[in-house]
Amino acid sequence: MKTVTEVKGALSAEPSVKKRKRAGDFFYGVLFASPVLAGYLIFVIIPIAVTLFLSFTEYNVGTTPKFIGLDNYTRLFSGADTFFYPAVRATVYYVGVSVPLGIIISFFVAILLNQRIAGRAVFRGIFYLPVIIPLAASSMVWLWLLQPDFGIV
């Protein structure tokens, strides 16, 4: 039979073991997530920060950025930049019309290709050909390159 002090000692040791296990889990979690976090930092966060910084400067490639504050934004929204509003209009059109229309048409084509109609296999084949042809062509090129008798490689 254990004494009261042995039981208290065992109970007080448990949380420190759990804390060490949690710390180890956290360390391995960060270790395994670090490639993704590094990629996100390098390819997303840093370019956004640099772009934001350069938006407050006058910068030409090969020169040092000169800080001009909000002048770029003032010129942009005042209409002095003749390309800004047509670009915004084209973007809004693309996002508001072209993308939903493409999704709707694709959805209806998918529904049609799933219906029981005569020649369904032919239509599916025609629809799937643009996916298969590049793969088949590149496979043939590699077969020719790696051909044992007269291949380049």
PDB file of N, CA and C in Angstrom, residues 23-105:
ATOM      1  N   ALA A  23       5.078  19.835 -25.007  1.00  0.00           N
ATOM      2  CA  ALA A  23       6.166  20.635 -25.580  1.00  0.00           C
ATOM      3  C   ALA A  23       6.829  19.871 -26.724  1.00  0.00           C
ATOM      4  N   GLY A  24       7.030  18.567 -26.543  1.00  0.00           N
ATOM      5  CA  GLY A  24       7.601  17.748 -27.612  1.00  0.00           C
ATOM      6  C   GLY A  24       6.680  17.680 -28.815  1.00  0.00           C
ATOM      7  N   ASP A  25       5.368  17.525 -28.556  1.00  0.00           N
ATOM      8  CA  ASP A  25       4.390  17.512 -29.649  1.00  0.00           C
ATOM      9  C   ASP A  25       4.416  18.834 -30.400  1.00  0.00           C
ATOM     10  N   PHE A  26       4.484  19.921 -29.659  1.00  0.00           N
ATOM     11  CA  PHE A  26       4.530  21.245 -30.288  1.00  0.00           C
ATOM     12  C   PHE A  26       5.790  21.383 -31.132  1.00  0.00           C
ATOM     13  N   PHE A  27       6.934  20.936 -30.589  1.00  0.00           N
ATOM     14  CA  PHE A  27       8.199  21.023 -31.327  1.00  0.00           C
ATOM     15  C   PHE A  27       8.115  20.241 -32.633  1.00  0.00           C
ATOM     16  N   TYR A  28       7.621  19.001 -32.576  1.00  0.00           N
ATOM     17  CA  TYR A  28       7.532  18.198 -33.792  1.00  0.00           C
ATOM     18  C   TYR A  28       6.483  18.754 -34.752  1.00  0.00           C
ATOM     19  N   GLY A  29       5.412  19.315 -34.219  1.00  0.00           N
ATOM     20  CA  GLY A  29       4.421  19.947 -35.086  1.00  0.00           C
ATOM     21  C   GLY A  29       5.010  21.107 -35.856  1.00  0.00           C
ATOM     22  N   VAL A  30       5.754  21.959 -35.160  1.00  0.00           N
ATOM     23  CA  VAL A  30       6.406  23.091 -35.822  1.00  0.00           C
ATOM     24  C   VAL A  30       7.470  22.600 -36.799  1.00  0.00           C
ATOM     25  N   LEU A  31       8.208  21.560 -36.413  1.00  0.00           N
ATOM     26  CA  LEU A  31       9.241  21.009 -37.282  1.00  0.00           C
ATOM     27  C   LEU A  31       8.649  20.495 -38.593  1.00  0.00           C
ATOM     28  N   PHE A  32       7.555  19.742 -38.513  1.00  0.00           N
ATOM     29  CA  PHE A  32       6.950  19.194 -39.723  1.00  0.00           C
ATOM     30  C   PHE A  32       6.206  20.252 -40.531  1.00  0.00           C
ATOM     31  N   ALA A  33       5.726  21.298 -39.888  1.00  0.00           N
ATOM     32  CA  ALA A  33       5.028  22.364 -40.605  1.00  0.00           C
ATOM     33  C   ALA A  33       5.980  23.415 -41.155  1.00  0.00           C
ATOM     34  N   SER A  34       7.240  23.396 -40.747  1.00  0.00           N
ATOM     35  CA  SER A  34       8.178  24.451 -41.145  1.00  0.00           C
ATOM     36  C   SER A  34       8.406  24.560 -42.649  1.00  0.00           C
ATOM     37  N   PRO A  35       8.449  23.472 -43.440  1.00  0.00           N
ATOM     38  CA  PRO A  35       8.592  23.680 -44.888  1.00  0.00           C
ATOM     39  C   PRO A  35       7.428  24.462 -45.487  1.00  0.00           C
ATOM     40  N   VAL A  36       6.230  24.160 -45.043  1.00  0.00           N
ATOM     41  CA  VAL A  36       5.063  24.879 -45.549  1.00  0.00           C
ATOM     42  C   VAL A  36       5.094  26.329 -45.083  1.00  0.00           C
ATOM     43  N   LEU A  37       5.429  26.529 -43.822  1.00  0.00           N
ATOM     44  CA  LEU A  37       5.508  27.895 -43.298  1.00  0.00           C
ATOM     45  C   LEU A  37       6.593  28.696 -43.992  1.00  0.00           C
ATOM     46  N   ALA A  38       7.739  28.064 -44.268  1.00  0.00           N
ATOM     47  CA  ALA A  38       8.823  28.754 -44.978  1.00  0.00           C
ATOM     48  C   ALA A  38       8.398  29.102 -46.397  1.00  0.00           C
ATOM     49  N   GLY A  39       7.740  28.181 -47.081  1.00  0.00           N
ATOM     50  CA  GLY A  39       7.243  28.460 -48.427  1.00  0.00           C
ATOM     51  C   GLY A  39       6.226  29.577 -48.425  1.00  0.00           C
ATOM     52  N   TYR A  40       5.326  29.573 -47.442  1.00  0.00           N
ATOM     53  CA  TYR A  40       4.320  30.636 -47.339  1.00  0.00           C
ATOM     54  C   TYR A  40       4.987  31.979 -47.076  1.00  0.00           C
ATOM     55  N   LEU A  41       5.999  31.970 -46.223  1.00  0.00           N
ATOM     56  CA  LEU A  41       6.718  33.204 -45.929  1.00  0.00           C
ATOM     57  C   LEU A  41       7.451  33.714 -47.167  1.00  0.00           C
ATOM     58  N   ILE A  42       8.156  32.823 -47.853  1.00  0.00           N
ATOM     59  CA  ILE A  42       8.973  33.231 -49.001  1.00  0.00           C
ATOM     60  C   ILE A  42       8.115  33.632 -50.196  1.00  0.00           C
ATOM     61  N   PHE A  43       7.068  32.887 -50.480  1.00  0.00           N
ATOM     62  CA  PHE A  43       6.313  33.105 -51.707  1.00  0.00           C
ATOM     63  C   PHE A  43       5.044  33.935 -51.536  1.00  0.00           C
ATOM     64  N   VAL A  44       4.617  34.222 -50.305  1.00  0.00           N
ATOM     65  CA  VAL A  44       3.400  35.003 -50.108  1.00  0.00           C
ATOM     66  C   VAL A  44       3.668  36.250 -49.255  1.00  0.00           C
ATOM     67  N   ILE A  45       4.107  36.055 -48.033  1.00  0.00           N
ATOM     68  CA  ILE A  45       4.230  37.163 -47.085  1.00  0.00           C
ATOM     69  C   ILE A  45       5.284  38.177 -47.530  1.00  0.00           C
ATOM     70  N   ILE A  46       6.485  37.716 -47.882  1.00  0.00           N
ATOM     71  CA  ILE A  46       7.555  38.645 -48.281  1.00  0.00           C
ATOM     72  C   ILE A  46       7.194  39.411 -49.548  1.00  0.00           C
ATOM     73  N   PRO A  47       6.677  38.766 -50.618  1.00  0.00           N
ATOM     74  CA  PRO A  47       6.281  39.557 -51.789  1.00  0.00           C
ATOM     75  C   PRO A  47       5.186  40.580 -51.500  1.00  0.00           C
ATOM     76  N   ILE A  48       4.240  40.235 -50.638  1.00  0.00           N
ATOM     77  CA  ILE A  48       3.200  41.202 -50.276  1.00  0.00           C
ATOM     78  C   ILE A  48       3.810  42.384 -49.539  1.00  0.00           C
ATOM     79  N   ALA A  49       4.719  42.124 -48.609  1.00  0.00           N
ATOM     80  CA  ALA A  49       5.354  43.204 -47.852  1.00  0.00           C
ATOM     81  C   ALA A  49       6.198  44.094 -48.764  1.00  0.00           C
ATOM     82  N   VAL A  50       6.947  43.488 -49.683  1.00  0.00           N
ATOM     83  CA  VAL A  50       7.774  44.280 -50.603  1.00  0.00           C
ATOM     84  C   VAL A  50       6.886  45.117 -51.521  1.00  0.00           C
ATOM     85  N   THR A  51       5.804  44.537 -52.017  1.00  0.00           N
ATOM     86  CA  THR A  51       4.880  45.281 -52.876  1.00  0.00           C
ATOM     87  C   THR A  51       4.258  46.445 -52.124  1.00  0.00           C
ATOM     88  N   LEU A  52       3.862  46.215 -50.898  1.00  0.00           N
ATOM     89  CA  LEU A  52       3.295  47.301 -50.097  1.00  0.00           C
ATOM     90  C   LEU A  52       4.317  48.403 -49.876  1.00  0.00           C
ATOM     91  N   PHE A  53       5.552  48.035 -49.574  1.00  0.00           N
ATOM     92  CA  PHE A  53       6.610  49.034 -49.402  1.00  0.00           C
ATOM     93  C   PHE A  53       6.837  49.817 -50.691  1.00  0.00           C
ATOM     94  N   LEU A  54       6.942  49.117 -51.820  1.00  0.00           N
ATOM     95  CA  LEU A  54       7.212  49.790 -53.095  1.00  0.00           C
ATOM     96  C   LEU A  54       6.047  50.647 -53.554  1.00  0.00           C
ATOM     97  N   SER A  55       4.841  50.375 -53.064  1.00  0.00           N
ATOM     98  CA  SER A  55       3.707  51.206 -53.462  1.00  0.00           C
ATOM     99  C   SER A  55       3.792  52.611 -52.872  1.00  0.00           C
ATOM    100  N   PHE A  56       4.596  52.787 -51.861  1.00  0.00           N
ATOM    101  CA  PHE A  56       4.787  54.113 -51.256  1.00  0.00           C
ATOM    102  C   PHE A  56       6.059  54.789 -51.759  1.00  0.00           C
ATOM    103  N   THR A  57       6.659  54.267 -52.821  1.00  0.00           N
ATOM    104  CA  THR A  57       7.903  54.830 -53.325  1.00  0.00           C
ATOM    105  C   THR A  57       7.790  55.107 -54.819  1.00  0.00           C
ATOM    106  N   GLU A  58       8.724  55.924 -55.302  1.00  0.00           N
ATOM    107  CA  GLU A  58       8.901  56.073 -56.741  1.00  0.00           C
ATOM    108  C   GLU A  58      10.082  55.178 -57.081  1.00  0.00           C
ATOM    109  N   TYR A  59       9.813  54.180 -57.911  1.00  0.00           N
ATOM    110  CA  TYR A  59      10.834  53.155 -58.125  1.00  0.00           C
ATOM    111  C   TYR A  59      10.876  52.759 -59.587  1.00  0.00           C
ATOM    112  N   ASN A  60      12.049  52.767 -60.152  1.00  0.00           N
ATOM    113  CA  ASN A  60      12.314  52.208 -61.464  1.00  0.00           C
ATOM    114  C   ASN A  60      13.377  51.144 -61.274  1.00  0.00           C
ATOM    115  N   VAL A  61      13.315  50.108 -62.080  1.00  0.00           N
ATOM    116  CA  VAL A  61      14.259  48.998 -61.934  1.00  0.00           C
ATOM    117  C   VAL A  61      15.675  49.518 -62.112  1.00  0.00           C
ATOM    118  N   GLY A  62      16.540  49.152 -61.206  1.00  0.00           N
ATOM    119  CA  GLY A  62      17.936  49.574 -61.265  1.00  0.00           C
ATOM    120  C   GLY A  62      18.226  50.834 -60.474  1.00  0.00           C
ATOM    121  N   THR A  63      17.204  51.469 -59.913  1.00  0.00           N
ATOM    122  CA  THR A  63      17.421  52.667 -59.101  1.00  0.00           C
ATOM    123  C   THR A  63      17.017  52.378 -57.669  1.00  0.00           C
ATOM    124  N   THR A  64      17.378  53.279 -56.797  1.00  0.00           N
ATOM    125  CA  THR A  64      16.998  53.146 -55.401  1.00  0.00           C
ATOM    126  C   THR A  64      15.585  53.697 -55.218  1.00  0.00           C
ATOM    127  N   PRO A  65      14.719  52.984 -54.476  1.00  0.00           N
ATOM    128  CA  PRO A  65      13.376  53.499 -54.241  1.00  0.00           C
ATOM    129  C   PRO A  65      13.413  54.828 -53.475  1.00  0.00           C
ATOM    130  N   LYS A  66      12.603  55.786 -53.925  1.00  0.00           N
ATOM    131  CA  LYS A  66      12.506  57.088 -53.274  1.00  0.00           C
ATOM    132  C   LYS A  66      11.117  57.187 -52.647  1.00  0.00           C
ATOM    133  N   PHE A  67      11.064  57.362 -51.335  1.00  0.00           N
ATOM    134  CA  PHE A  67       9.792  57.397 -50.621  1.00  0.00           C
ATOM    135  C   PHE A  67       8.995  58.642 -51.015  1.00  0.00           C
ATOM    136  N   ILE A  68       7.740  58.436 -51.464  1.00  0.00           N
ATOM    137  CA  ILE A  68       6.883  59.572 -51.838  1.00  0.00           C
ATOM    138  C   ILE A  68       5.547  59.547 -51.111  1.00  0.00           C
ATOM    139  N   GLY A  69       5.361  58.600 -50.197  1.00  0.00           N
ATOM    140  CA  GLY A  69       4.148  58.563 -49.389  1.00  0.00           C
ATOM    141  C   GLY A  69       2.939  58.109 -50.190  1.00  0.00           C
ATOM    142  N   LEU A  70       1.828  58.831 -50.026  1.00  0.00           N
ATOM    143  CA  LEU A  70       0.564  58.459 -50.651  1.00  0.00           C
ATOM    144  C   LEU A  70       0.370  59.055 -52.044  1.00  0.00           C
ATOM    145  N   ASP A  71       1.400  59.638 -52.634  1.00  0.00           N
ATOM    146  CA  ASP A  71       1.268  60.262 -53.952  1.00  0.00           C
ATOM    147  C   ASP A  71       0.830  59.259 -55.017  1.00  0.00           C
ATOM    148  N   ASN A  72       1.330  58.050 -54.980  1.00  0.00           N
ATOM    149  CA  ASN A  72       0.916  57.040 -55.958  1.00  0.00           C
ATOM    150  C   ASN A  72      -0.574  56.759 -55.856  1.00  0.00           C
ATOM    151  N   TYR A  73      -1.078  56.642 -54.627  1.00  0.00           N
ATOM    152  CA  TYR A  73      -2.502  56.360 -54.436  1.00  0.00           C
ATOM    153  C   TYR A  73      -3.357  57.569 -54.810  1.00  0.00           C
ATOM    154  N   THR A  74      -2.880  58.768 -54.511  1.00  0.00           N
ATOM    155  CA  THR A  74      -3.608  59.984 -54.891  1.00  0.00           C
ATOM    156  C   THR A  74      -3.739  60.066 -56.407  1.00  0.00           C
ATOM    157  N   ARG A  75      -2.641  59.826 -57.106  1.00  0.00           N
ATOM    158  CA  ARG A  75      -2.657  59.866 -58.565  1.00  0.00           C
ATOM    159  C   ARG A  75      -3.547  58.764 -59.132  1.00  0.00           C
ATOM    160  N   LEU A  76      -3.537  57.600 -58.494  1.00  0.00           N
ATOM    161  CA  LEU A  76      -4.316  56.467 -58.966  1.00  0.00           C
ATOM    162  C   LEU A  76      -5.817  56.743 -58.895  1.00  0.00           C
ATOM    163  N   PHE A  77      -6.282  57.207 -57.740  1.00  0.00           N
ATOM    164  CA  PHE A  77      -7.724  57.391 -57.552  1.00  0.00           C
ATOM    165  C   PHE A  77      -8.245  58.725 -58.073  1.00  0.00           C
ATOM    166  N   SER A  78      -7.359  59.683 -58.362  1.00  0.00           N
ATOM    167  CA  SER A  78      -7.824  60.974 -58.885  1.00  0.00           C
ATOM    168  C   SER A  78      -8.099  60.910 -60.378  1.00  0.00           C
ATOM    169  N   GLY A  79      -7.686  59.851 -61.047  1.00  0.00           N
ATOM    170  CA  GLY A  79      -7.922  59.718 -62.475  1.00  0.00           C
ATOM    171  C   GLY A  79      -6.737  60.141 -63.314  1.00  0.00           C
ATOM    172  N   ALA A  80      -5.645  60.536 -62.682  1.00  0.00           N
ATOM    173  CA  ALA A  80      -4.456  60.936 -63.435  1.00  0.00           C
ATOM    174  C   ALA A  80      -3.852  59.738 -64.167  1.00  0.00           C
ATOM    175  N   ASP A  81      -4.006  58.549 -63.614  1.00  0.00           N
ATOM    176  CA  ASP A  81      -3.547  57.337 -64.279  1.00  0.00           C
ATOM    177  C   ASP A  81      -4.682  56.835 -65.166  1.00  0.00           C
ATOM    178  N   THR A  82      -4.498  56.935 -66.476  1.00  0.00           N
ATOM    179  CA  THR A  82      -5.583  56.616 -67.411  1.00  0.00           C
ATOM    180  C   THR A  82      -5.830  55.120 -67.550  1.00  0.00           C
ATOM    181  N   PHE A  83      -4.942  54.280 -67.050  1.00  0.00           N
ATOM    182  CA  PHE A  83      -5.106  52.833 -67.199  1.00  0.00           C
ATOM    183  C   PHE A  83      -5.815  52.183 -66.020  1.00  0.00           C
ATOM    184  N   PHE A  84      -5.927  52.881 -64.899  1.00  0.00           N
ATOM    185  CA  PHE A  84      -6.435  52.250 -63.681  1.00  0.00           C
ATOM    186  C   PHE A  84      -7.903  51.878 -63.795  1.00  0.00           C
ATOM    187  N   TYR A  85      -8.783  52.828 -64.108  1.00  0.00           N
ATOM    188  CA  TYR A  85     -10.214  52.543 -64.128  1.00  0.00           C
ATOM    189  C   TYR A  85     -10.602  51.569 -65.239  1.00  0.00           C
ATOM    190  N   PRO A  86     -10.017  51.632 -66.446  1.00  0.00           N
ATOM    191  CA  PRO A  86     -10.318  50.561 -67.408  1.00  0.00           C
ATOM    192  C   PRO A  86      -9.869  49.183 -66.923  1.00  0.00           C
ATOM    193  N   ALA A  87      -8.752  49.111 -66.204  1.00  0.00           N
ATOM    194  CA  ALA A  87      -8.296  47.831 -65.664  1.00  0.00           C
ATOM    195  C   ALA A  87      -9.253  47.322 -64.595  1.00  0.00           C
ATOM    196  N   VAL A  88      -9.743  48.229 -63.748  1.00  0.00           N
ATOM    197  CA  VAL A  88     -10.719  47.837 -62.718  1.00  0.00           C
ATOM    198  C   VAL A  88     -12.005  47.365 -63.381  1.00  0.00           C
ATOM    199  N   ARG A  89     -12.439  48.066 -64.397  1.00  0.00           N
ATOM    200  CA  ARG A  89     -13.666  47.697 -65.125  1.00  0.00           C
ATOM    201  C   ARG A  89     -13.501  46.305 -65.755  1.00  0.00           C
ATOM    202  N   ALA A  90     -12.366  46.045 -66.389  1.00  0.00           N
ATOM    203  CA  ALA A  90     -12.130  44.736 -67.007  1.00  0.00           C
ATOM    204  C   ALA A  90     -12.088  43.637 -65.954  1.00  0.00           C
ATOM    205  N   THR A  91     -11.494  43.917 -64.809  1.00  0.00           N
ATOM    206  CA  THR A  91     -11.425  42.927 -63.736  1.00  0.00           C
ATOM    207  C   THR A  91     -12.805  42.616 -63.187  1.00  0.00           C
ATOM    208  N   VAL A  92     -13.602  43.660 -62.965  1.00  0.00           N
ATOM    209  CA  VAL A  92     -14.958  43.460 -62.456  1.00  0.00           C
ATOM    210  C   VAL A  92     -15.784  42.669 -63.459  1.00  0.00           C
ATOM    211  N   TYR A  93     -15.630  42.990 -64.746  1.00  0.00           N
ATOM    212  CA  TYR A  93     -16.348  42.231 -65.778  1.00  0.00           C
ATOM    213  C   TYR A  93     -15.922  40.771 -65.744  1.00  0.00           C
ATOM    214  N   TYR A  94     -14.638  40.526 -65.687  1.00  0.00           N
ATOM    215  CA  TYR A  94     -14.147  39.154 -65.687  1.00  0.00           C
ATOM    216  C   TYR A  94     -14.659  38.387 -64.479  1.00  0.00           C
ATOM    217  N   VAL A  95     -14.555  39.000 -63.298  1.00  0.00           N
ATOM    218  CA  VAL A  95     -14.976  38.321 -62.069  1.00  0.00           C
ATOM    219  C   VAL A  95     -16.487  38.169 -62.015  1.00  0.00           C
ATOM    220  N   GLY A  96     -17.208  39.189 -62.476  1.00  0.00           N
ATOM    221  CA  GLY A  96     -18.664  39.180 -62.350  1.00  0.00           C
ATOM    222  C   GLY A  96     -19.393  38.471 -63.462  1.00  0.00           C
ATOM    223  N   VAL A  97     -18.795  38.387 -64.652  1.00  0.00           N
ATOM    224  CA  VAL A  97     -19.495  37.795 -65.789  1.00  0.00           C
ATOM    225  C   VAL A  97     -18.800  36.528 -66.282  1.00  0.00           C
ATOM    226  N   SER A  98     -17.526  36.643 -66.592  1.00  0.00           N
ATOM    227  CA  SER A  98     -16.821  35.538 -67.237  1.00  0.00           C
ATOM    228  C   SER A  98     -16.671  34.322 -66.323  1.00  0.00           C
ATOM    229  N   VAL A  99     -16.285  34.520 -65.086  1.00  0.00           N
ATOM    230  CA  VAL A  99     -16.084  33.382 -64.176  1.00  0.00           C
ATOM    231  C   VAL A  99     -17.401  32.665 -63.890  1.00  0.00           C
ATOM    232  N   PRO A 100     -18.481  33.364 -63.477  1.00  0.00           N
ATOM    233  CA  PRO A 100     -19.736  32.642 -63.246  1.00  0.00           C
ATOM    234  C   PRO A 100     -20.274  31.970 -64.508  1.00  0.00           C
ATOM    235  N   LEU A 101     -20.140  32.626 -65.665  1.00  0.00           N
ATOM    236  CA  LEU A 101     -20.607  32.027 -66.906  1.00  0.00           C
ATOM    237  C   LEU A 101     -19.817  30.753 -67.224  1.00  0.00           C
ATOM    238  N   GLY A 102     -18.514  30.785 -67.028  1.00  0.00           N
ATOM    239  CA  GLY A 102     -17.697  29.595 -67.244  1.00  0.00           C
ATOM    240  C   GLY A 102     -18.071  28.462 -66.306  1.00  0.00           C
ATOM    241  N   ILE A 103     -18.353  28.787 -65.057  1.00  0.00           N
ATOM    242  CA  ILE A 103     -18.753  27.759 -64.088  1.00  0.00           C
ATOM    243  C   ILE A 103     -20.102  27.164 -64.469  1.00  0.00           C
ATOM    244  N   ILE A 104     -21.047  28.013 -64.869  1.00  0.00           N
ATOM    245  CA  ILE A 104     -22.391  27.527 -65.239  1.00  0.00           C
ATOM    246  C   ILE A 104     -22.311  26.636 -66.470  1.00  0.00           C
ATOM    247  N   ILE A 105     -21.567  27.069 -67.492  1.00  0.00           N
ATOM    248  CA  ILE A 105     -21.444  26.258 -68.711  1.00  0.00           C
ATOM    249  C   ILE A 105     -20.765  24.936 -68.400  1.00  0.00           C
TER     250      ILE A 105
END
